[in-house]
């Protein structure tokens, strides 16, 4: 089955790159093929300085070898060989009204028969537009509801807990869904889990291209771009300080360029920065909290009115 999984992940990488290039007509993905000394390799694809995407990375990897000691110790597993494959995507848009999006889908298998699927998808808006947030979460719930092995509420809770910047007491964005170690120990049929993973992967393009089309032509100011760079700074803080995937990759001598592909091309930090009260920036911060119910949210507040009518 791992051959089918890796083949479908490569097809998903191709599909997403082609779809994003149709949206961003000014730039194309470049490809970097690489080999892992311990076994396996991957295809890293990067798009830079487009008219919509300032930096986008869509990576595929398929690696094998001796299971790293850090994994064996953390999971209390015996020494064995491993096989891992997956797709990782991070898109940093040019326009601050378009959100950052991240998706990671992965499969891990050990020679003793242990296996699991993991991953998820989450959204990091620079400005929280309620209609977009509601759309995003309703789409994810619809995908989860199609599969009886997936639970939107549980996976959303996991995302809220995971994508939380503890030292800021602030969520990285509006979350999404996150899951780890889905296997037959929790669900009887591996094929059902795999079909859920495929559905989520195939949902990426229609979800994100809709968000792009809603916002790509909206004008923005230098001040709004400055706020975008500050929010990117929060994204960097999470990925370098808290993200388990980054830590695991660096601790196991993974490919640095692929591990750090999530970082934006530009980001900034300001000492003790606080947005003006009642500003769009301040209102955005009120939504960066855990356990916000976006599926049931009523889009009637000021940010949404600004979005559809412009400033008053």
PDB file of C-alpha atoms in Angstrom:
ATOM      1  CA  UNK A   1       0.000   0.000   0.000  1.00  0.00           C
ATOM      2  CA  UNK A   2       2.920   2.370   0.580  1.00  0.00           C
ATOM      3  CA  UNK A   3       3.552   2.408  -3.188  1.00  0.00           C
ATOM      4  CA  UNK A   4      -0.012   3.571  -3.781  1.00  0.00           C
ATOM      5  CA  UNK A   5       0.320   6.196  -1.043  1.00  0.00           C
ATOM      6  CA  UNK A   6       3.558   7.672  -2.387  1.00  0.00           C
ATOM      7  CA  UNK A   7       2.204   7.621  -5.957  1.00  0.00           C
ATOM      8  CA  UNK A   8      -0.934   9.490  -4.926  1.00  0.00           C
ATOM      9  CA  UNK A   9       1.093  12.002  -2.900  1.00  0.00           C
ATOM     10  CA  UNK A  10       3.196  12.761  -5.994  1.00  0.00           C
ATOM     11  CA  UNK A  11       0.038  13.185  -8.059  1.00  0.00           C
ATOM     12  CA  UNK A  12      -1.312  15.519  -5.379  1.00  0.00           C
ATOM     13  CA  UNK A  13       1.878  17.577  -5.540  1.00  0.00           C
ATOM     14  CA  UNK A  14       1.519  17.850  -9.327  1.00  0.00           C
ATOM     15  CA  UNK A  15      -2.156  18.753  -9.092  1.00  0.00           C
ATOM     16  CA  UNK A  16      -1.622  21.508  -6.527  1.00  0.00           C
ATOM     17  CA  UNK A  17       1.326  23.035  -8.368  1.00  0.00           C
ATOM     18  CA  UNK A  18      -0.613  23.136 -11.655  1.00  0.00           C
ATOM     19  CA  UNK A  19      -3.646  24.663  -9.942  1.00  0.00           C
ATOM     20  CA  UNK A  20      -1.653  27.365  -8.160  1.00  0.00           C
ATOM     21  CA  UNK A  21       0.190  28.256 -11.376  1.00  0.00           C
ATOM     22  CA  UNK A  22      -3.176  28.841 -13.051  1.00  0.00           C
ATOM     23  CA  UNK A  23      -3.989  31.337 -10.313  1.00  0.00           C
ATOM     24  CA  UNK A  24      -0.538  32.948 -10.306  1.00  0.00           C
ATOM     25  CA  UNK A  25       0.147  33.394 -14.004  1.00  0.00           C
ATOM     26  CA  UNK A  26       3.338  35.429 -13.536  1.00  0.00           C
ATOM     27  CA  UNK A  27       5.465  32.659 -12.067  1.00  0.00           C
ATOM     28  CA  UNK A  28       6.104  28.913 -12.229  1.00  0.00           C
ATOM     29  CA  UNK A  29       7.287  26.356  -9.709  1.00  0.00           C
ATOM     30  CA  UNK A  30      10.926  25.383  -9.954  1.00  0.00           C
ATOM     31  CA  UNK A  31      11.881  21.833  -8.947  1.00  0.00           C
ATOM     32  CA  UNK A  32      14.750  20.610  -6.821  1.00  0.00           C
ATOM     33  CA  UNK A  33      15.297  16.839  -6.752  1.00  0.00           C
ATOM     34  CA  UNK A  34      17.257  15.579  -3.773  1.00  0.00           C
ATOM     35  CA  UNK A  35      18.510  12.320  -2.282  1.00  0.00           C
ATOM     36  CA  UNK A  36      18.717  11.431   1.391  1.00  0.00           C
ATOM     37  CA  UNK A  37      22.035   9.815   2.379  1.00  0.00           C
ATOM     38  CA  UNK A  38      20.264   7.263   4.588  1.00  0.00           C
ATOM     39  CA  UNK A  39      17.773   6.300   1.887  1.00  0.00           C
ATOM     40  CA  UNK A  40      15.109   7.861  -0.294  1.00  0.00           C
ATOM     41  CA  UNK A  41      14.709  11.475  -1.356  1.00  0.00           C
ATOM     42  CA  UNK A  42      12.178  13.932  -2.603  1.00  0.00           C
ATOM     43  CA  UNK A  43      10.984  16.688  -4.924  1.00  0.00           C
ATOM     44  CA  UNK A  44      10.932  20.239  -3.574  1.00  0.00           C
ATOM     45  CA  UNK A  45       9.037  22.818  -5.614  1.00  0.00           C
ATOM     46  CA  UNK A  46       9.214  26.544  -5.044  1.00  0.00           C
ATOM     47  CA  UNK A  47       7.362  29.504  -6.533  1.00  0.00           C
ATOM     48  CA  UNK A  48       8.663  33.006  -5.805  1.00  0.00           C
ATOM     49  CA  UNK A  49       7.681  36.594  -6.534  1.00  0.00           C
ATOM     50  CA  UNK A  50       4.449  35.878  -8.359  1.00  0.00           C
ATOM     51  CA  UNK A  51       1.600  38.323  -8.787  1.00  0.00           C
ATOM     52  CA  UNK A  52      -0.407  36.451  -6.120  1.00  0.00           C
ATOM     53  CA  UNK A  53       2.070  34.206  -4.295  1.00  0.00           C
ATOM     54  CA  UNK A  54       5.158  35.860  -2.843  1.00  0.00           C
ATOM     55  CA  UNK A  55       6.529  32.483  -1.758  1.00  0.00           C
ATOM     56  CA  UNK A  56       4.972  29.066  -2.144  1.00  0.00           C
ATOM     57  CA  UNK A  57       6.475  25.650  -1.502  1.00  0.00           C
ATOM     58  CA  UNK A  58       4.917  22.285  -2.356  1.00  0.00           C
ATOM     59  CA  UNK A  59       7.188  19.435  -1.266  1.00  0.00           C
ATOM     60  CA  UNK A  60       7.051  15.660  -1.655  1.00  0.00           C
ATOM     61  CA  UNK A  61       9.355  13.274   0.190  1.00  0.00           C
ATOM     62  CA  UNK A  62       9.797   9.508   0.434  1.00  0.00           C
ATOM     63  CA  UNK A  63      12.535   8.385   2.797  1.00  0.00           C
ATOM     64  CA  UNK A  64      13.675   5.120   4.354  1.00  0.00           C
ATOM     65  CA  UNK A  65      16.323   3.886   6.779  1.00  0.00           C
ATOM     66  CA  UNK A  66      16.991   3.165  10.401  1.00  0.00           C
ATOM     67  CA  UNK A  67      14.382   4.719  12.660  1.00  0.00           C
ATOM     68  CA  UNK A  68      15.994   7.701  14.448  1.00  0.00           C
ATOM     69  CA  UNK A  69      16.690   7.169  18.142  1.00  0.00           C
ATOM     70  CA  UNK A  70      14.698  10.283  19.009  1.00  0.00           C
ATOM     71  CA  UNK A  71      11.595   8.630  17.514  1.00  0.00           C
ATOM     72  CA  UNK A  72      12.201   5.284  19.204  1.00  0.00           C
ATOM     73  CA  UNK A  73      12.666   6.924  22.585  1.00  0.00           C
ATOM     74  CA  UNK A  74       9.715   9.299  22.315  1.00  0.00           C
ATOM     75  CA  UNK A  75       7.342   6.490  21.291  1.00  0.00           C
ATOM     76  CA  UNK A  76       8.958   3.712  23.336  1.00  0.00           C
ATOM     77  CA  UNK A  77       9.446   1.505  20.260  1.00  0.00           C
ATOM     78  CA  UNK A  78      12.011  -1.213  19.503  1.00  0.00           C
ATOM     79  CA  UNK A  79      14.813  -0.660  16.998  1.00  0.00           C
ATOM     80  CA  UNK A  80      13.578  -1.078  13.437  1.00  0.00           C
ATOM     81  CA  UNK A  81      13.696   0.348   9.938  1.00  0.00           C
ATOM     82  CA  UNK A  82      11.189   2.955   8.785  1.00  0.00           C
ATOM     83  CA  UNK A  83       9.485   4.256   5.665  1.00  0.00           C
ATOM     84  CA  UNK A  84       7.945   7.731   5.502  1.00  0.00           C
ATOM     85  CA  UNK A  85       6.305   9.695   2.723  1.00  0.00           C
ATOM     86  CA  UNK A  86       4.306  12.877   2.610  1.00  0.00           C
ATOM     87  CA  UNK A  87       3.394  16.199   1.068  1.00  0.00           C
ATOM     88  CA  UNK A  88       3.993  19.568   2.749  1.00  0.00           C
ATOM     89  CA  UNK A  89       2.612  22.887   1.522  1.00  0.00           C
ATOM     90  CA  UNK A  90       3.036  26.461   2.738  1.00  0.00           C
ATOM     91  CA  UNK A  91       1.833  29.481   0.756  1.00  0.00           C
ATOM     92  CA  UNK A  92       2.737  33.067   1.684  1.00  0.00           C
ATOM     93  CA  UNK A  93       0.619  35.414  -0.466  1.00  0.00           C
ATOM     94  CA  UNK A  94       1.604  38.900  -1.588  1.00  0.00           C
ATOM     95  CA  UNK A  95      -1.687  40.562  -0.678  1.00  0.00           C
ATOM     96  CA  UNK A  96      -2.264  40.827   3.115  1.00  0.00           C
ATOM     97  CA  UNK A  97      -5.989  40.145   2.609  1.00  0.00           C
ATOM     98  CA  UNK A  98      -5.169  36.626   1.421  1.00  0.00           C
ATOM     99  CA  UNK A  99      -4.333  34.271   4.319  1.00  0.00           C
ATOM    100  CA  UNK A 100      -1.283  32.064   4.707  1.00  0.00           C
ATOM    101  CA  UNK A 101      -2.188  28.401   4.318  1.00  0.00           C
ATOM    102  CA  UNK A 102      -0.371  25.267   5.441  1.00  0.00           C
ATOM    103  CA  UNK A 103      -1.116  21.609   4.791  1.00  0.00           C
ATOM    104  CA  UNK A 104       0.877  18.534   5.701  1.00  0.00           C
ATOM    105  CA  UNK A 105      -0.124  14.943   4.944  1.00  0.00           C
ATOM    106  CA  UNK A 106       2.181  12.093   5.909  1.00  0.00           C
ATOM    107  CA  UNK A 107       2.436   8.336   6.257  1.00  0.00           C
ATOM    108  CA  UNK A 108       4.918   6.529   8.522  1.00  0.00           C
ATOM    109  CA  UNK A 109       5.576   2.781   8.582  1.00  0.00           C
ATOM    110  CA  UNK A 110       8.046   0.642  10.532  1.00  0.00           C
ATOM    111  CA  UNK A 111       9.433  -2.780   9.667  1.00  0.00           C
ATOM    112  CA  UNK A 112       7.635  -4.325  12.662  1.00  0.00           C
ATOM    113  CA  UNK A 113       4.267  -3.421  11.108  1.00  0.00           C
ATOM    114  CA  UNK A 114       3.601  -0.272  13.110  1.00  0.00           C
ATOM    115  CA  UNK A 115       2.166   2.505  10.956  1.00  0.00           C
ATOM    116  CA  UNK A 116       0.225   5.737  11.184  1.00  0.00           C
ATOM    117  CA  UNK A 117      -1.067   8.682   9.198  1.00  0.00           C
ATOM    118  CA  UNK A 118      -0.756  12.273  10.365  1.00  0.00           C
ATOM    119  CA  UNK A 119      -1.086  15.852   9.251  1.00  0.00           C
ATOM    120  CA  UNK A 120      -3.694  18.534   8.857  1.00  0.00           C
ATOM    121  CA  UNK A 121      -4.452  21.903   7.344  1.00  0.00           C
ATOM    122  CA  UNK A 122      -4.663  25.334   8.955  1.00  0.00           C
ATOM    123  CA  UNK A 123      -5.164  28.961   7.979  1.00  0.00           C
ATOM    124  CA  UNK A 124      -3.243  32.017   9.206  1.00  0.00           C
ATOM    125  CA  UNK A 125      -4.959  35.234   8.126  1.00  0.00           C
ATOM    126  CA  UNK A 126      -3.140  38.545   8.497  1.00  0.00           C
ATOM    127  CA  UNK A 127      -6.603  40.085   8.837  1.00  0.00           C
ATOM    128  CA  UNK A 128      -9.386  37.797  10.014  1.00  0.00           C
ATOM    129  CA  UNK A 129     -12.276  38.049   7.550  1.00  0.00           C
ATOM    130  CA  UNK A 130     -15.118  36.201   9.204  1.00  0.00           C
ATOM    131  CA  UNK A 131     -16.774  35.025   5.976  1.00  0.00           C
ATOM    132  CA  UNK A 132     -13.512  33.454   4.855  1.00  0.00           C
ATOM    133  CA  UNK A 133     -12.926  31.803   8.230  1.00  0.00           C
ATOM    134  CA  UNK A 134     -16.448  30.378   8.277  1.00  0.00           C
ATOM    135  CA  UNK A 135     -16.070  29.113   4.702  1.00  0.00           C
ATOM    136  CA  UNK A 136     -12.740  27.452   5.532  1.00  0.00           C
ATOM    137  CA  UNK A 137     -14.012  25.615   8.602  1.00  0.00           C
ATOM    138  CA  UNK A 138     -17.282  24.566   6.981  1.00  0.00           C
ATOM    139  CA  UNK A 139     -15.333  23.041   4.102  1.00  0.00           C
ATOM    140  CA  UNK A 140     -13.148  21.083   6.525  1.00  0.00           C
ATOM    141  CA  UNK A 141     -16.160  19.908   8.498  1.00  0.00           C
ATOM    142  CA  UNK A 142     -17.819  18.724   5.277  1.00  0.00           C
ATOM    143  CA  UNK A 143     -14.745  16.666   4.378  1.00  0.00           C
ATOM    144  CA  UNK A 144     -14.571  15.143   7.864  1.00  0.00           C
ATOM    145  CA  UNK A 145     -18.282  14.377   7.854  1.00  0.00           C
ATOM    146  CA  UNK A 146     -17.865  12.287   4.687  1.00  0.00           C
ATOM    147  CA  UNK A 147     -15.627   9.813   6.541  1.00  0.00           C
ATOM    148  CA  UNK A 148     -16.703   7.943   9.647  1.00  0.00           C
ATOM    149  CA  UNK A 149     -13.103   7.658  10.871  1.00  0.00           C
ATOM    150  CA  UNK A 150     -12.673  11.447  11.089  1.00  0.00           C
ATOM    151  CA  UNK A 151     -14.058  13.791  13.712  1.00  0.00           C
ATOM    152  CA  UNK A 152     -14.073  17.505  12.886  1.00  0.00           C
ATOM    153  CA  UNK A 153     -14.586  18.666  16.473  1.00  0.00           C
ATOM    154  CA  UNK A 154     -11.784  16.464  17.783  1.00  0.00           C
ATOM    155  CA  UNK A 155      -9.392  17.395  14.977  1.00  0.00           C
ATOM    156  CA  UNK A 156     -10.220  21.111  15.318  1.00  0.00           C
ATOM    157  CA  UNK A 157      -9.504  20.940  19.045  1.00  0.00           C
ATOM    158  CA  UNK A 158      -6.154  19.319  18.281  1.00  0.00           C
ATOM    159  CA  UNK A 159      -5.334  22.122  15.831  1.00  0.00           C
ATOM    160  CA  UNK A 160      -6.338  24.822  18.314  1.00  0.00           C
ATOM    161  CA  UNK A 161      -4.118  23.256  20.964  1.00  0.00           C
ATOM    162  CA  UNK A 162      -1.199  22.648  18.621  1.00  0.00           C
ATOM    163  CA  UNK A 163      -1.076  25.943  16.712  1.00  0.00           C
ATOM    164  CA  UNK A 164      -0.906  28.044  19.866  1.00  0.00           C
ATOM    165  CA  UNK A 165       1.988  30.404  20.586  1.00  0.00           C
ATOM    166  CA  UNK A 166       2.374  29.811  24.300  1.00  0.00           C
ATOM    167  CA  UNK A 167       4.816  32.625  24.974  1.00  0.00           C
ATOM    168  CA  UNK A 168       2.348  35.087  23.354  1.00  0.00           C
ATOM    169  CA  UNK A 169      -0.842  33.475  24.711  1.00  0.00           C
ATOM    170  CA  UNK A 170      -2.085  33.755  21.141  1.00  0.00           C
ATOM    171  CA  UNK A 171      -3.138  31.390  18.362  1.00  0.00           C
ATOM    172  CA  UNK A 172      -1.022  31.399  15.213  1.00  0.00           C
ATOM    173  CA  UNK A 173      -4.146  31.827  13.121  1.00  0.00           C
ATOM    174  CA  UNK A 174      -7.720  30.552  13.033  1.00  0.00           C
ATOM    175  CA  UNK A 175      -6.693  26.912  13.152  1.00  0.00           C
ATOM    176  CA  UNK A 176      -8.133  24.143  11.033  1.00  0.00           C
ATOM    177  CA  UNK A 177      -7.803  20.428  11.691  1.00  0.00           C
ATOM    178  CA  UNK A 178      -4.818  18.471  12.977  1.00  0.00           C
ATOM    179  CA  UNK A 179      -4.377  14.757  13.642  1.00  0.00           C
ATOM    180  CA  UNK A 180      -1.488  12.442  14.442  1.00  0.00           C
ATOM    181  CA  UNK A 181      -0.909   8.692  14.635  1.00  0.00           C
ATOM    182  CA  UNK A 182      -4.157   7.623  12.968  1.00  0.00           C
ATOM    183  CA  UNK A 183      -3.816   3.861  12.644  1.00  0.00           C
ATOM    184  CA  UNK A 184      -5.569   0.528  13.058  1.00  0.00           C
ATOM    185  CA  UNK A 185      -5.004   0.832  16.782  1.00  0.00           C
ATOM    186  CA  UNK A 186      -7.723   3.490  16.676  1.00  0.00           C
ATOM    187  CA  UNK A 187      -9.606   2.523  13.509  1.00  0.00           C
ATOM    188  CA  UNK A 188     -10.128  -0.930  12.047  1.00  0.00           C
ATOM    189  CA  UNK A 189      -9.632  -0.225   8.383  1.00  0.00           C
ATOM    190  CA  UNK A 190      -6.486   1.370   7.018  1.00  0.00           C
ATOM    191  CA  UNK A 191      -8.143   2.038   3.660  1.00  0.00           C
ATOM    192  CA  UNK A 192     -10.764   4.260   5.276  1.00  0.00           C
ATOM    193  CA  UNK A 193      -8.096   6.405   6.884  1.00  0.00           C
ATOM    194  CA  UNK A 194      -6.298   6.666   3.560  1.00  0.00           C
ATOM    195  CA  UNK A 195      -9.470   7.777   1.776  1.00  0.00           C
ATOM    196  CA  UNK A 196      -9.904  10.545   4.350  1.00  0.00           C
ATOM    197  CA  UNK A 197      -6.315  11.686   3.753  1.00  0.00           C
ATOM    198  CA  UNK A 198      -6.942  11.755   0.000  1.00  0.00           C
ATOM    199  CA  UNK A 199     -10.163  13.740   0.422  1.00  0.00           C
ATOM    200  CA  UNK A 200      -8.387  16.331   2.519  1.00  0.00           C
ATOM    201  CA  UNK A 201      -5.555  16.606   0.008  1.00  0.00           C
ATOM    202  CA  UNK A 202      -7.964  16.987  -2.889  1.00  0.00           C
ATOM    203  CA  UNK A 203      -9.818  19.679  -0.954  1.00  0.00           C
ATOM    204  CA  UNK A 204      -6.798  21.966  -0.763  1.00  0.00           C
ATOM    205  CA  UNK A 205      -7.063  23.575  -4.222  1.00  0.00           C
ATOM    206  CA  UNK A 206     -10.785  24.395  -4.288  1.00  0.00           C
ATOM    207  CA  UNK A 207     -10.637  25.800  -0.761  1.00  0.00           C
ATOM    208  CA  UNK A 208      -7.566  27.982  -1.211  1.00  0.00           C
ATOM    209  CA  UNK A 209      -8.265  29.160  -4.762  1.00  0.00           C
ATOM    210  CA  UNK A 210     -11.669  30.369  -3.541  1.00  0.00           C
ATOM    211  CA  UNK A 211      -9.998  32.398  -0.783  1.00  0.00           C
ATOM    212  CA  UNK A 212      -7.512  33.780  -3.310  1.00  0.00           C
ATOM    213  CA  UNK A 213     -10.237  34.794  -5.775  1.00  0.00           C
ATOM    214  CA  UNK A 214     -12.151  36.623  -3.029  1.00  0.00           C
ATOM    215  CA  UNK A 215      -9.181  38.742  -2.006  1.00  0.00           C
ATOM    216  CA  UNK A 216      -6.399  38.937  -4.596  1.00  0.00           C
ATOM    217  CA  UNK A 217      -7.604  42.188  -6.182  1.00  0.00           C
ATOM    218  CA  UNK A 218      -8.327  44.055  -2.960  1.00  0.00           C
ATOM    219  CA  UNK A 219      -6.135  47.155  -2.539  1.00  0.00           C
ATOM    220  CA  UNK A 220      -3.894  47.408   0.493  1.00  0.00           C
ATOM    221  CA  UNK A 221      -1.806  50.118   2.108  1.00  0.00           C
ATOM    222  CA  UNK A 222       1.796  50.214   3.268  1.00  0.00           C
ATOM    223  CA  UNK A 223       0.494  50.085   6.852  1.00  0.00           C
ATOM    224  CA  UNK A 224      -1.480  46.932   6.107  1.00  0.00           C
ATOM    225  CA  UNK A 225       1.586  45.348   4.533  1.00  0.00           C
ATOM    226  CA  UNK A 226       3.577  46.238   7.662  1.00  0.00           C
ATOM    227  CA  UNK A 227       0.951  44.406   9.724  1.00  0.00           C
ATOM    228  CA  UNK A 228       1.243  41.445   7.369  1.00  0.00           C
ATOM    229  CA  UNK A 229       4.976  41.273   8.084  1.00  0.00           C
ATOM    230  CA  UNK A 230       4.334  41.423  11.843  1.00  0.00           C
ATOM    231  CA  UNK A 231       1.894  38.517  11.578  1.00  0.00           C
ATOM    232  CA  UNK A 232       4.468  36.624   9.551  1.00  0.00           C
ATOM    233  CA  UNK A 233       6.840  37.210  12.447  1.00  0.00           C
ATOM    234  CA  UNK A 234       4.432  35.327  14.701  1.00  0.00           C
ATOM    235  CA  UNK A 235       4.366  32.533  12.113  1.00  0.00           C
ATOM    236  CA  UNK A 236       8.155  32.325  12.243  1.00  0.00           C
ATOM    237  CA  UNK A 237       8.160  32.260  16.045  1.00  0.00           C
ATOM    238  CA  UNK A 238       5.829  29.286  16.134  1.00  0.00           C
ATOM    239  CA  UNK A 239       7.679  27.310  13.483  1.00  0.00           C
ATOM    240  CA  UNK A 240      11.130  27.818  14.969  1.00  0.00           C
ATOM    241  CA  UNK A 241      10.257  27.615  18.662  1.00  0.00           C
ATOM    242  CA  UNK A 242       7.280  25.265  18.942  1.00  0.00           C
ATOM    243  CA  UNK A 243       6.701  23.242  15.785  1.00  0.00           C
ATOM    244  CA  UNK A 244       7.423  19.555  16.409  1.00  0.00           C
ATOM    245  CA  UNK A 245       8.097  18.839  12.744  1.00  0.00           C
ATOM    246  CA  UNK A 246      10.824  21.475  12.585  1.00  0.00           C
ATOM    247  CA  UNK A 247      12.454  20.156  15.749  1.00  0.00           C
ATOM    248  CA  UNK A 248      12.241  16.554  14.573  1.00  0.00           C
ATOM    249  CA  UNK A 249      13.740  17.364  11.178  1.00  0.00           C
ATOM    250  CA  UNK A 250      16.665  19.292  12.602  1.00  0.00           C
ATOM    251  CA  UNK A 251      17.288  16.754  15.386  1.00  0.00           C
ATOM    252  CA  UNK A 252      17.472  13.912  12.851  1.00  0.00           C
ATOM    253  CA  UNK A 253      19.746  15.701  10.363  1.00  0.00           C
ATOM    254  CA  UNK A 254      16.980  16.197   7.844  1.00  0.00           C
ATOM    255  CA  UNK A 255      17.271  18.332   4.738  1.00  0.00           C
ATOM    256  CA  UNK A 256      17.500  21.895   6.045  1.00  0.00           C
ATOM    257  CA  UNK A 257      16.038  23.605   2.974  1.00  0.00           C
ATOM    258  CA  UNK A 258      12.949  21.409   3.125  1.00  0.00           C
ATOM    259  CA  UNK A 259      12.565  21.745   6.895  1.00  0.00           C
ATOM    260  CA  UNK A 260      12.707  25.546   6.829  1.00  0.00           C
ATOM    261  CA  UNK A 261      10.651  25.933   3.671  1.00  0.00           C
ATOM    262  CA  UNK A 262       7.735  27.262   5.733  1.00  0.00           C
ATOM    263  CA  UNK A 263       9.477  30.547   6.537  1.00  0.00           C
ATOM    264  CA  UNK A 264       8.223  33.651   4.703  1.00  0.00           C
ATOM    265  CA  UNK A 265      10.460  35.766   2.441  1.00  0.00           C
ATOM    266  CA  UNK A 266       9.923  38.858   4.620  1.00  0.00           C
ATOM    267  CA  UNK A 267       8.845  39.220   8.241  1.00  0.00           C
ATOM    268  CA  UNK A 268       9.288  41.806  10.968  1.00  0.00           C
ATOM    269  CA  UNK A 269       9.182  42.365  14.712  1.00  0.00           C
ATOM    270  CA  UNK A 270       8.475  45.549  16.642  1.00  0.00           C
ATOM    271  CA  UNK A 271       9.236  45.937  20.309  1.00  0.00           C
ATOM    272  CA  UNK A 272       6.090  45.801  22.456  1.00  0.00           C
ATOM    273  CA  UNK A 273       3.851  46.516  19.483  1.00  0.00           C
ATOM    274  CA  UNK A 274       0.160  47.023  20.253  1.00  0.00           C
ATOM    275  CA  UNK A 275      -2.351  47.987  17.555  1.00  0.00           C
ATOM    276  CA  UNK A 276      -4.644  50.960  18.015  1.00  0.00           C
ATOM    277  CA  UNK A 277      -7.827  50.126  19.951  1.00  0.00           C
ATOM    278  CA  UNK A 278     -10.816  49.343  17.699  1.00  0.00           C
ATOM    279  CA  UNK A 279      -8.555  49.089  14.650  1.00  0.00           C
ATOM    280  CA  UNK A 280      -8.861  46.225  12.177  1.00  0.00           C
ATOM    281  CA  UNK A 281      -5.572  44.911  13.521  1.00  0.00           C
ATOM    282  CA  UNK A 282      -6.835  44.962  17.126  1.00  0.00           C
ATOM    283  CA  UNK A 283     -10.074  43.252  16.131  1.00  0.00           C
ATOM    284  CA  UNK A 284      -8.133  40.548  14.313  1.00  0.00           C
ATOM    285  CA  UNK A 285      -6.292  39.714  17.530  1.00  0.00           C
ATOM    286  CA  UNK A 286      -9.591  39.080  19.308  1.00  0.00           C
ATOM    287  CA  UNK A 287     -10.139  36.065  17.046  1.00  0.00           C
ATOM    288  CA  UNK A 288      -6.735  34.478  17.632  1.00  0.00           C
ATOM    289  CA  UNK A 289      -7.953  32.341  20.515  1.00  0.00           C
ATOM    290  CA  UNK A 290      -8.580  28.661  21.108  1.00  0.00           C
ATOM    291  CA  UNK A 291     -11.939  26.956  20.650  1.00  0.00           C
ATOM    292  CA  UNK A 292     -13.621  29.650  18.540  1.00  0.00           C
ATOM    293  CA  UNK A 293     -16.691  28.144  16.854  1.00  0.00           C
ATOM    294  CA  UNK A 294     -16.329  29.291  13.260  1.00  0.00           C
ATOM    295  CA  UNK A 295     -18.897  26.885  11.823  1.00  0.00           C
ATOM    296  CA  UNK A 296     -21.677  28.564  13.818  1.00  0.00           C
ATOM    297  CA  UNK A 297     -20.283  32.094  13.673  1.00  0.00           C
ATOM    298  CA  UNK A 298     -22.539  34.937  12.473  1.00  0.00           C
ATOM    299  CA  UNK A 299     -20.593  37.306  10.193  1.00  0.00           C
ATOM    300  CA  UNK A 300     -22.008  40.674  11.258  1.00  0.00           C
ATOM    301  CA  UNK A 301     -19.185  42.599  12.877  1.00  0.00           C
ATOM    302  CA  UNK A 302     -17.075  45.506  11.742  1.00  0.00           C
ATOM    303  CA  UNK A 303     -14.255  43.636  10.016  1.00  0.00           C
ATOM    304  CA  UNK A 304     -16.742  41.855   7.804  1.00  0.00           C
ATOM    305  CA  UNK A 305     -18.519  45.125   6.961  1.00  0.00           C
ATOM    306  CA  UNK A 306     -15.160  46.667   6.083  1.00  0.00           C
ATOM    307  CA  UNK A 307     -14.386  43.734   3.877  1.00  0.00           C
ATOM    308  CA  UNK A 308     -17.537  44.046   1.781  1.00  0.00           C
ATOM    309  CA  UNK A 309     -18.061  47.833   1.779  1.00  0.00           C
ATOM    310  CA  UNK A 310     -14.677  49.454   2.455  1.00  0.00           C
ATOM    311  CA  UNK A 311     -13.765  51.861   5.291  1.00  0.00           C
ATOM    312  CA  UNK A 312     -16.426  54.304   6.572  1.00  0.00           C
TER     313      UNK A 312
END
